Coordinates of C-alpha atoms and ligand atoms in Angstrom, one line a residue:
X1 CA 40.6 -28.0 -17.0
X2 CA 38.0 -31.0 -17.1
X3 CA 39.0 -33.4 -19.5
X4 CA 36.5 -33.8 -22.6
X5 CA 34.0 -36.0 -22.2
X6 CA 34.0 -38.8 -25.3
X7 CA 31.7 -40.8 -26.9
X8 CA 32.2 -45.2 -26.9
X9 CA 32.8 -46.2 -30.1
X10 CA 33.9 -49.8 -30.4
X11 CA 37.2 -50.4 -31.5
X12 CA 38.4 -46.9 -30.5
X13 CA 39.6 -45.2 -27.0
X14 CA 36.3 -43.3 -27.0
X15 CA 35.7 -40.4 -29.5
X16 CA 36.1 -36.9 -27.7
X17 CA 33.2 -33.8 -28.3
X18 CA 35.2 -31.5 -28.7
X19 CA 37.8 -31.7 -31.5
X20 CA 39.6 -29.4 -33.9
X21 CA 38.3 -28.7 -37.5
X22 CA 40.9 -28.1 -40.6
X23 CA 39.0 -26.6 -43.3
X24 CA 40.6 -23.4 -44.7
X25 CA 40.7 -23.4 -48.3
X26 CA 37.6 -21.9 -49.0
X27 CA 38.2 -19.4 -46.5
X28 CA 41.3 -18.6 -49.7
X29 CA 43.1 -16.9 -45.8
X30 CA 44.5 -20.1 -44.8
X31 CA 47.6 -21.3 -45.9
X32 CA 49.0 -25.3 -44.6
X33 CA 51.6 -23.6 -42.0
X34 CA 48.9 -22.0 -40.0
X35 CA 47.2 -25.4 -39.9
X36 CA 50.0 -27.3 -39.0
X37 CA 50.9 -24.8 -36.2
X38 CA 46.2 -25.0 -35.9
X39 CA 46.8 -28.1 -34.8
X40 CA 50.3 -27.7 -32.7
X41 CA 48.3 -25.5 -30.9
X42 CA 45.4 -27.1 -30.4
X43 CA 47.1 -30.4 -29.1
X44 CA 48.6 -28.5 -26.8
X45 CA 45.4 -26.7 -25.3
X46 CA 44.1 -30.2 -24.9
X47 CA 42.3 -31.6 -27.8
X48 CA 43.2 -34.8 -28.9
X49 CA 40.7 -35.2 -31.8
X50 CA 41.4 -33.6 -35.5
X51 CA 38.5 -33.7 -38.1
X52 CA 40.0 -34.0 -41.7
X53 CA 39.3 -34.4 -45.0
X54 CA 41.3 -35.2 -47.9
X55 CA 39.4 -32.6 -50.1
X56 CA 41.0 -30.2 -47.6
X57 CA 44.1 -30.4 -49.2
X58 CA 46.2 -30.1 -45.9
X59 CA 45.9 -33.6 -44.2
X60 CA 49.9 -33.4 -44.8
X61 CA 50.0 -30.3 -42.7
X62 CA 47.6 -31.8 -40.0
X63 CA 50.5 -35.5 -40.2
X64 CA 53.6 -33.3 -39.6
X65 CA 51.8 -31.4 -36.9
X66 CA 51.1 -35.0 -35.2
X67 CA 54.3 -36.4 -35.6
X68 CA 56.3 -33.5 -34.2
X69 CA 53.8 -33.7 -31.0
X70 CA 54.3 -37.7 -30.7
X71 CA 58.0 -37.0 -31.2
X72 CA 58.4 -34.4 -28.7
X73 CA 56.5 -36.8 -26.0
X74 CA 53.2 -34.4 -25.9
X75 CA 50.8 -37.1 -27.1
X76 CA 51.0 -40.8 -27.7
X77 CA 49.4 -41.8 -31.2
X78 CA 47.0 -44.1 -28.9
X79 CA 45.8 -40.8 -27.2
X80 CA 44.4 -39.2 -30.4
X81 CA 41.2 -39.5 -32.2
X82 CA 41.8 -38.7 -35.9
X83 CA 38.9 -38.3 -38.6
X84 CA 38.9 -37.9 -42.3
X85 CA 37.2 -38.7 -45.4
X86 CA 36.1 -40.4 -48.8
X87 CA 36.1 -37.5 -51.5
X88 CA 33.6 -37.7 -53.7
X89 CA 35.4 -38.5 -56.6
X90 CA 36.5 -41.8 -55.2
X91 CA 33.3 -43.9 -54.7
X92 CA 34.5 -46.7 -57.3
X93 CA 34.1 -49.5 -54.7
X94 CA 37.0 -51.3 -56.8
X95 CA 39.3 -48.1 -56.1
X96 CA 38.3 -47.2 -51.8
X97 CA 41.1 -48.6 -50.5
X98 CA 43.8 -47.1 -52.9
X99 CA 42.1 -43.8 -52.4
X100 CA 42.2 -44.4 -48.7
X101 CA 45.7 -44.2 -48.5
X102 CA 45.7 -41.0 -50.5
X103 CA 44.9 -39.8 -46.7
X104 CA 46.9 -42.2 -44.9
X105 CA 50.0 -41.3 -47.1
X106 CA 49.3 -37.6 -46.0
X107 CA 48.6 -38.1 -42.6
X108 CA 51.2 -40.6 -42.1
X109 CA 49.6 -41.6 -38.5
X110 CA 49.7 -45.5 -38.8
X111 CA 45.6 -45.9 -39.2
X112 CA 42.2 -43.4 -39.1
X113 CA 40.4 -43.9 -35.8
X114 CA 36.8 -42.9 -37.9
X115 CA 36.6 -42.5 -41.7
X116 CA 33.7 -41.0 -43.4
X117 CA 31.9 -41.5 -46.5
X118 CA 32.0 -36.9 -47.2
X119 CA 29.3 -36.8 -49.7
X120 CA 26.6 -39.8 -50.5
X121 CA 26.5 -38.7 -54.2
X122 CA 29.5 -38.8 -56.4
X123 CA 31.6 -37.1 -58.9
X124 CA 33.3 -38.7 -61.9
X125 CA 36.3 -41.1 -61.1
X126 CA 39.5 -39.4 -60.8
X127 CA 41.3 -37.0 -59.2
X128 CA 40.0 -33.4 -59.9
X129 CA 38.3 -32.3 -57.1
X130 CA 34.9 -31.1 -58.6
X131 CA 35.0 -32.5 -62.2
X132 CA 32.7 -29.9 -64.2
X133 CA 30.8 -30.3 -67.6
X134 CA 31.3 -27.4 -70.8
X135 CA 27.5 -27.1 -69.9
X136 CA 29.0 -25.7 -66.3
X137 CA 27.5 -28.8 -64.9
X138 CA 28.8 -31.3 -62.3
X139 CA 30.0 -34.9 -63.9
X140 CA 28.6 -36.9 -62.0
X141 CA 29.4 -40.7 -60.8
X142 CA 26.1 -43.3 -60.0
X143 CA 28.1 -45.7 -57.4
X144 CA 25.4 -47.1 -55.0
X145 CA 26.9 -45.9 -51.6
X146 CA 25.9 -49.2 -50.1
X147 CA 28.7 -50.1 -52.3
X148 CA 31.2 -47.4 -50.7
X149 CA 29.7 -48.8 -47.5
X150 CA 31.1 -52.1 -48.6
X151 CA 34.4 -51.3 -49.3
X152 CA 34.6 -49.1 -46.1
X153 CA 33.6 -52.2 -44.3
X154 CA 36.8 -53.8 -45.3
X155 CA 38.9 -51.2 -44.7
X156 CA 38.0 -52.0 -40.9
X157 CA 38.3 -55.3 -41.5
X158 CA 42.5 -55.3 -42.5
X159 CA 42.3 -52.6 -39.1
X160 CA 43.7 -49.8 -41.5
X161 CA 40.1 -48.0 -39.4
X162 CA 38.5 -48.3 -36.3
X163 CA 35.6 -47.4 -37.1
X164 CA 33.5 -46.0 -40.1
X165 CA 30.6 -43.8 -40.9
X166 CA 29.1 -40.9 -43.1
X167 CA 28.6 -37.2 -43.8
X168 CA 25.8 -35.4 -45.1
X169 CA 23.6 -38.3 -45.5
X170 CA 20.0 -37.7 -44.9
X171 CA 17.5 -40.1 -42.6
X172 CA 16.1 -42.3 -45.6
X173 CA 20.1 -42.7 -46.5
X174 CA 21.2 -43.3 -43.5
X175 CA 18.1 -45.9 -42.7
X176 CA 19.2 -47.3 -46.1
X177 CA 22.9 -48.1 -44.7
X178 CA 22.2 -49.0 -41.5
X179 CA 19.8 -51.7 -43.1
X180 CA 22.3 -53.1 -45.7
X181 CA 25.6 -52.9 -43.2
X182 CA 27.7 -55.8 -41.9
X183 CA 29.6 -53.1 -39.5
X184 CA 27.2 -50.2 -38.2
X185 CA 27.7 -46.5 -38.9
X186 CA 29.2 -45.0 -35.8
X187 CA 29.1 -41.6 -36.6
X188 CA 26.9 -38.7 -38.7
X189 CA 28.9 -35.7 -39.3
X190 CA 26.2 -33.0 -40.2
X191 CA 25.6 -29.2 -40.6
X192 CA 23.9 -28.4 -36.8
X193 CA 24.0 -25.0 -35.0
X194 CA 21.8 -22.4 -33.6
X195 CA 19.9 -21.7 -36.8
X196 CA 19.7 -25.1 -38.3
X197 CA 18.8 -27.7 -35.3
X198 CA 18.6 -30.6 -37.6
X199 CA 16.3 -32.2 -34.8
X200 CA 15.0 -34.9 -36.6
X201 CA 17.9 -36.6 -37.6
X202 CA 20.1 -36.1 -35.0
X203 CA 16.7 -37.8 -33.1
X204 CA 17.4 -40.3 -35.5
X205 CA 20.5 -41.0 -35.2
X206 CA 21.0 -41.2 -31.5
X207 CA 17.8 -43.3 -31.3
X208 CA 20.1 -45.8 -33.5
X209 CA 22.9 -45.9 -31.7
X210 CA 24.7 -43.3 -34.0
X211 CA 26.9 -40.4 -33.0
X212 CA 26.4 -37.2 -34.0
X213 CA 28.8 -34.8 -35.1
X214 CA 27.9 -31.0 -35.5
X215 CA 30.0 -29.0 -38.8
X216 CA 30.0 -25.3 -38.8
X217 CA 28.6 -25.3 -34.9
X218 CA 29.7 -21.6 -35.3
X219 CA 28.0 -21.2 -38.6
X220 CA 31.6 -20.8 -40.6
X221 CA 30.7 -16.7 -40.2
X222 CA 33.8 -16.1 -42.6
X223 CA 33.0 -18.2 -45.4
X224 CA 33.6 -16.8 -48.9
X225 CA 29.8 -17.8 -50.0
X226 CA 28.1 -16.2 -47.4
X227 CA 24.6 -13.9 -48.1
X228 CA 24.5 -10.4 -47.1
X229 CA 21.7 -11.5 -45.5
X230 CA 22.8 -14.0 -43.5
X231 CA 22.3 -14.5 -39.8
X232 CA 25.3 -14.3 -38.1
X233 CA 25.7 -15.8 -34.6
X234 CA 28.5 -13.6 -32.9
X235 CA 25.5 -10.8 -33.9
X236 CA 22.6 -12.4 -32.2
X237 CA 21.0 -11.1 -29.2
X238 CA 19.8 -13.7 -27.4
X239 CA 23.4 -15.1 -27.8
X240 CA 25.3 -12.2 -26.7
X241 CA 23.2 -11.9 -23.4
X242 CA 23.5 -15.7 -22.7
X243 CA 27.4 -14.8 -23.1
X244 CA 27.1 -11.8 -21.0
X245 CA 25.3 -13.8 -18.1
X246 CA 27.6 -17.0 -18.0
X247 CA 30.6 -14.4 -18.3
X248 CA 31.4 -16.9 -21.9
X249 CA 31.9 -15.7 -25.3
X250 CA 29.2 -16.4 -27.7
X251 CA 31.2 -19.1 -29.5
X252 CA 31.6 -21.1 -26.0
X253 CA 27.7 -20.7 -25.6
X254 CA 27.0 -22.1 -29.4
X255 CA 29.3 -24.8 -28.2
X256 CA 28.2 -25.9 -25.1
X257 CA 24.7 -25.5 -26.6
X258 CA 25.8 -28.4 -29.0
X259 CA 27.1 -30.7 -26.2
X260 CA 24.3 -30.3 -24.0
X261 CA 22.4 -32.1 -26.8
X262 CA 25.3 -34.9 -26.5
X263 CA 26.4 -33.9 -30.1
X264 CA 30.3 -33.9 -31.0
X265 CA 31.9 -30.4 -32.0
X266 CA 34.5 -29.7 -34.3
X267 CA 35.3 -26.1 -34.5
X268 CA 37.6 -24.9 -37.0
X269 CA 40.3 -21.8 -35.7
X270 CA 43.7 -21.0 -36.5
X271 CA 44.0 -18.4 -33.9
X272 CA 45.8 -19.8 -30.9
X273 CA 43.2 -17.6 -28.7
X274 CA 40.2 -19.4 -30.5
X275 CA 41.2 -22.4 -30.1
X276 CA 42.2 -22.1 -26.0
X277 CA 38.7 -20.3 -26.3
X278 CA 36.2 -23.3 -27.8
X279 CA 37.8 -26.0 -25.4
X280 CA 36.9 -24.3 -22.9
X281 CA 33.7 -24.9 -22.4
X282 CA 33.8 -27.7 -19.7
X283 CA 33.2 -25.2 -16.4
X284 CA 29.5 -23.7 -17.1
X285 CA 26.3 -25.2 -18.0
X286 CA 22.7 -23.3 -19.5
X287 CA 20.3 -23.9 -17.9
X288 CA 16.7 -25.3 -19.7
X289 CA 15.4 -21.8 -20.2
X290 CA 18.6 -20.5 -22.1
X291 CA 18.9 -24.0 -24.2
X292 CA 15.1 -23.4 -24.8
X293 CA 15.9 -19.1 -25.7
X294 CA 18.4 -21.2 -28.2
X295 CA 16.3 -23.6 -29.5
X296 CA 14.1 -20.8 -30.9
X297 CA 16.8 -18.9 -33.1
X298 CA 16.1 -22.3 -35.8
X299 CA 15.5 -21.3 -38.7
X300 CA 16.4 -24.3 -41.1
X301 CA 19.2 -22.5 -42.1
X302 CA 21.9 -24.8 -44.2
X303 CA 25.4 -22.9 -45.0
X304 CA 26.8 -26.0 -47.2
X305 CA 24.3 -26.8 -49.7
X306 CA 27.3 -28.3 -51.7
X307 CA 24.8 -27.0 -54.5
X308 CA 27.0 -28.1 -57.7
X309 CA 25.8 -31.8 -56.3
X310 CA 22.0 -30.6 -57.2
X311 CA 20.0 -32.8 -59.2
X312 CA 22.5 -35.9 -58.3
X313 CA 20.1 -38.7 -57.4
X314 CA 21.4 -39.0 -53.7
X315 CA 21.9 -35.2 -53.3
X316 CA 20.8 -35.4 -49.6
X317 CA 18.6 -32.4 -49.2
X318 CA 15.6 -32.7 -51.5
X319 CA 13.6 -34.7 -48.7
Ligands
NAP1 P1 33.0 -23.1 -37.9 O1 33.8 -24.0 -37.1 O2 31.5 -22.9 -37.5 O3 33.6 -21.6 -38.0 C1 34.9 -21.4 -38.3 C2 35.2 -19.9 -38.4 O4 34.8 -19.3 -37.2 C3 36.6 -19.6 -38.7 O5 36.6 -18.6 -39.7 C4 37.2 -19.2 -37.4 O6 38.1 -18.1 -37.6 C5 36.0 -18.6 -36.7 N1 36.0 -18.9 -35.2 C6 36.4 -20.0 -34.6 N2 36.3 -19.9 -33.3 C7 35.9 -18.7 -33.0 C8 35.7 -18.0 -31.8 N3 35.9 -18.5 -30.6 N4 35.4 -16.6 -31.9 C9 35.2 -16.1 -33.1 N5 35.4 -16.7 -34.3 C10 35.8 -18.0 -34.3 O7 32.9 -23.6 -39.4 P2 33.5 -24.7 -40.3 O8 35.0 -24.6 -40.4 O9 32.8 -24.7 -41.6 O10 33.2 -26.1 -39.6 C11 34.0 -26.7 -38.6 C12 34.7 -28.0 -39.2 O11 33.7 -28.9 -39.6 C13 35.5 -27.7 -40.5 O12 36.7 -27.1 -40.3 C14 35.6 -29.1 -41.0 O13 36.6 -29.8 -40.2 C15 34.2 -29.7 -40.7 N6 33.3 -29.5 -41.8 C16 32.8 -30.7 -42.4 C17 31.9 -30.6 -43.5 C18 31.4 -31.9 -44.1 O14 30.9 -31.8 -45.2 N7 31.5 -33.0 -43.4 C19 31.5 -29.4 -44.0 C20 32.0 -28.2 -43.4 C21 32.9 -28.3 -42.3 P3 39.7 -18.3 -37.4 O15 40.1 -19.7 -38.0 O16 40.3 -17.2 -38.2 O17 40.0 -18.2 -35.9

């Protein structure tokens, strides 16, 4: 198989497209075992980039899965590219680096080759994951996330990262980081797939020197949250006869649609077949008319509105 093509980011070995993604718990299918053996799997099919988050809640599942691979001589710890992130709840720029090693402690892989701010709005200080009001309201926190940015900054600095960047920020919040950094955000991890392009700030981004990352590039079709009326890609025509001309599954054509726009993918399976499945995707290429057919299923559709964040003064969607 090809290898993965990767994106330079200073400080790292290059960050690869196509990576694993470990977010089950919403899902309420997944338990830690079957990411563990996820990602077992997964190194073994070839990838050699995780995408994490502490909010997850199976980073320790993801660090045992590493470690066994190091130990039994599969990878080197120098050939992966691991991600996670800064919860929400853990903005307090005093408190970044002790909430850090909440991860590290977890993940027990010596460093984070990209950490990312998961949210630009915050929740209360502490440890509950989504601190609610009796009013069935969000508590929110008001850190500036030029202050996050800050202590992120020196988290690069003592080398404990390689590099940093965000998630879910919008262009004027981006803009607004990139303005006021000492290091540069490498990397946007964002909702993209074929019913929500996200044109103009992935235009943005790579016009600044930012990688993009796609979440959901399959549009998370098993999420607990989802409409009945829904679009669902593994359903859509002009996907399935894309598939059925390039002899590819739908998934591989969302995929390579993704790539072809130079954006990162992290697709999240814990079937072994999956996961062989959406690596893949190396041998094939669509051609400008069947990017075009693709380009014309957006519909601005978001999955994660992480709506409990509503009404939060950096709640990244109200542009
Ligand atoms: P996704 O990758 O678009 O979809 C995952 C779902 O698709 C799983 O239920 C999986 O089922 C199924 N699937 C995977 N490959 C398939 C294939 N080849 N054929 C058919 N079904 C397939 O959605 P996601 O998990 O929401 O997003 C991917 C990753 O992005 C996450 O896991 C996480 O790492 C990251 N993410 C980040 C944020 C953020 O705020 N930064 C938000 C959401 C997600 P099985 O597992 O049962 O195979």
């Amino acid at each position: 198989m090809a290898s993965v093509p990767v994106i330079p980011i200073p400080g790292t070995g290059g960050y690869p497209m196509i990576g694993l993604g470990t977010f089950t718990i919403f899902e309420k299918t997944g338990s830690n075992d079957e990411v563990k053996e996820a990602v077992r799997c997964a190194i073994d099919s070839g990838y050699r980039s995780i995408d994490c988050a502490l909010v997850y809640q199976n980073e320790d599942s993801v660090g045992q899965a590493i470690a066994e691979k190091i130990s039994e001589g599969v990878v080197k710890r120098e050939d992966l590219f691991v991600t996670t992130k800064l919860w929400d709840t853990h903005h307090n720029p005093a408190n970044i680096r002790e909430n850090f090693f909440k991860s590290l402690n977890k993940l027990k892989c010596g460093y984070v080759d990209l950490y990312l701010i998961h949210w630009p709005f915050g929740f209360e200080d502490g440890d509950e994951w989504f601190p609610m009001g009796k009013d069935g309201k969000a508590r929110f926190s008001d850190h500036d996330y030029l202050d996050v940015w800050k202590g992120m900054e020196k988290l690069v600095d003592e080398g404990l990262v390689k590099a940093i960047g965000l998630s879910n920020f919008n262009i004027s919040q981006t803009e607004r980081v990139l303005q006021n950094c000492r290091i540069k955000p490498s990397n946007l991890q964002i909702e993209v797939h074929p019913y929500l392009s996200n044109k103009k700030l992935v235009d943005f981004c790579q016009a600044n020197g930012i990688s993009v990352t796609a979440y959901a590039p399959l549009g998370n079709p098993n999420r607990t949250w989802a409409g009945k009326d829904d679009p669902i890609v593994f359903e859509e025509p002009i996907l399935k006869e894309i598939a059925e001309r390039k002899k590819k599954s739908i998934a591989q054509v969302c995929l390579r649609f993704l790539l072809q726009r130079n954006i990162v993918v992290i697709p999240k399976s814990v079937t072994p077949k999956r996961i062989k499945e959406n690596i893949d995707i190396l041998d094939f290429e669509l051609t400008e008319e069947e990017m075009k057919a693709i380009w014309s299923l957006d519909r601005g559709k978001r999955f994660y509105l992480e709506s409990i964040a509503k009404g939060h003064k950096y709640y990244p969607f109200d542009e």
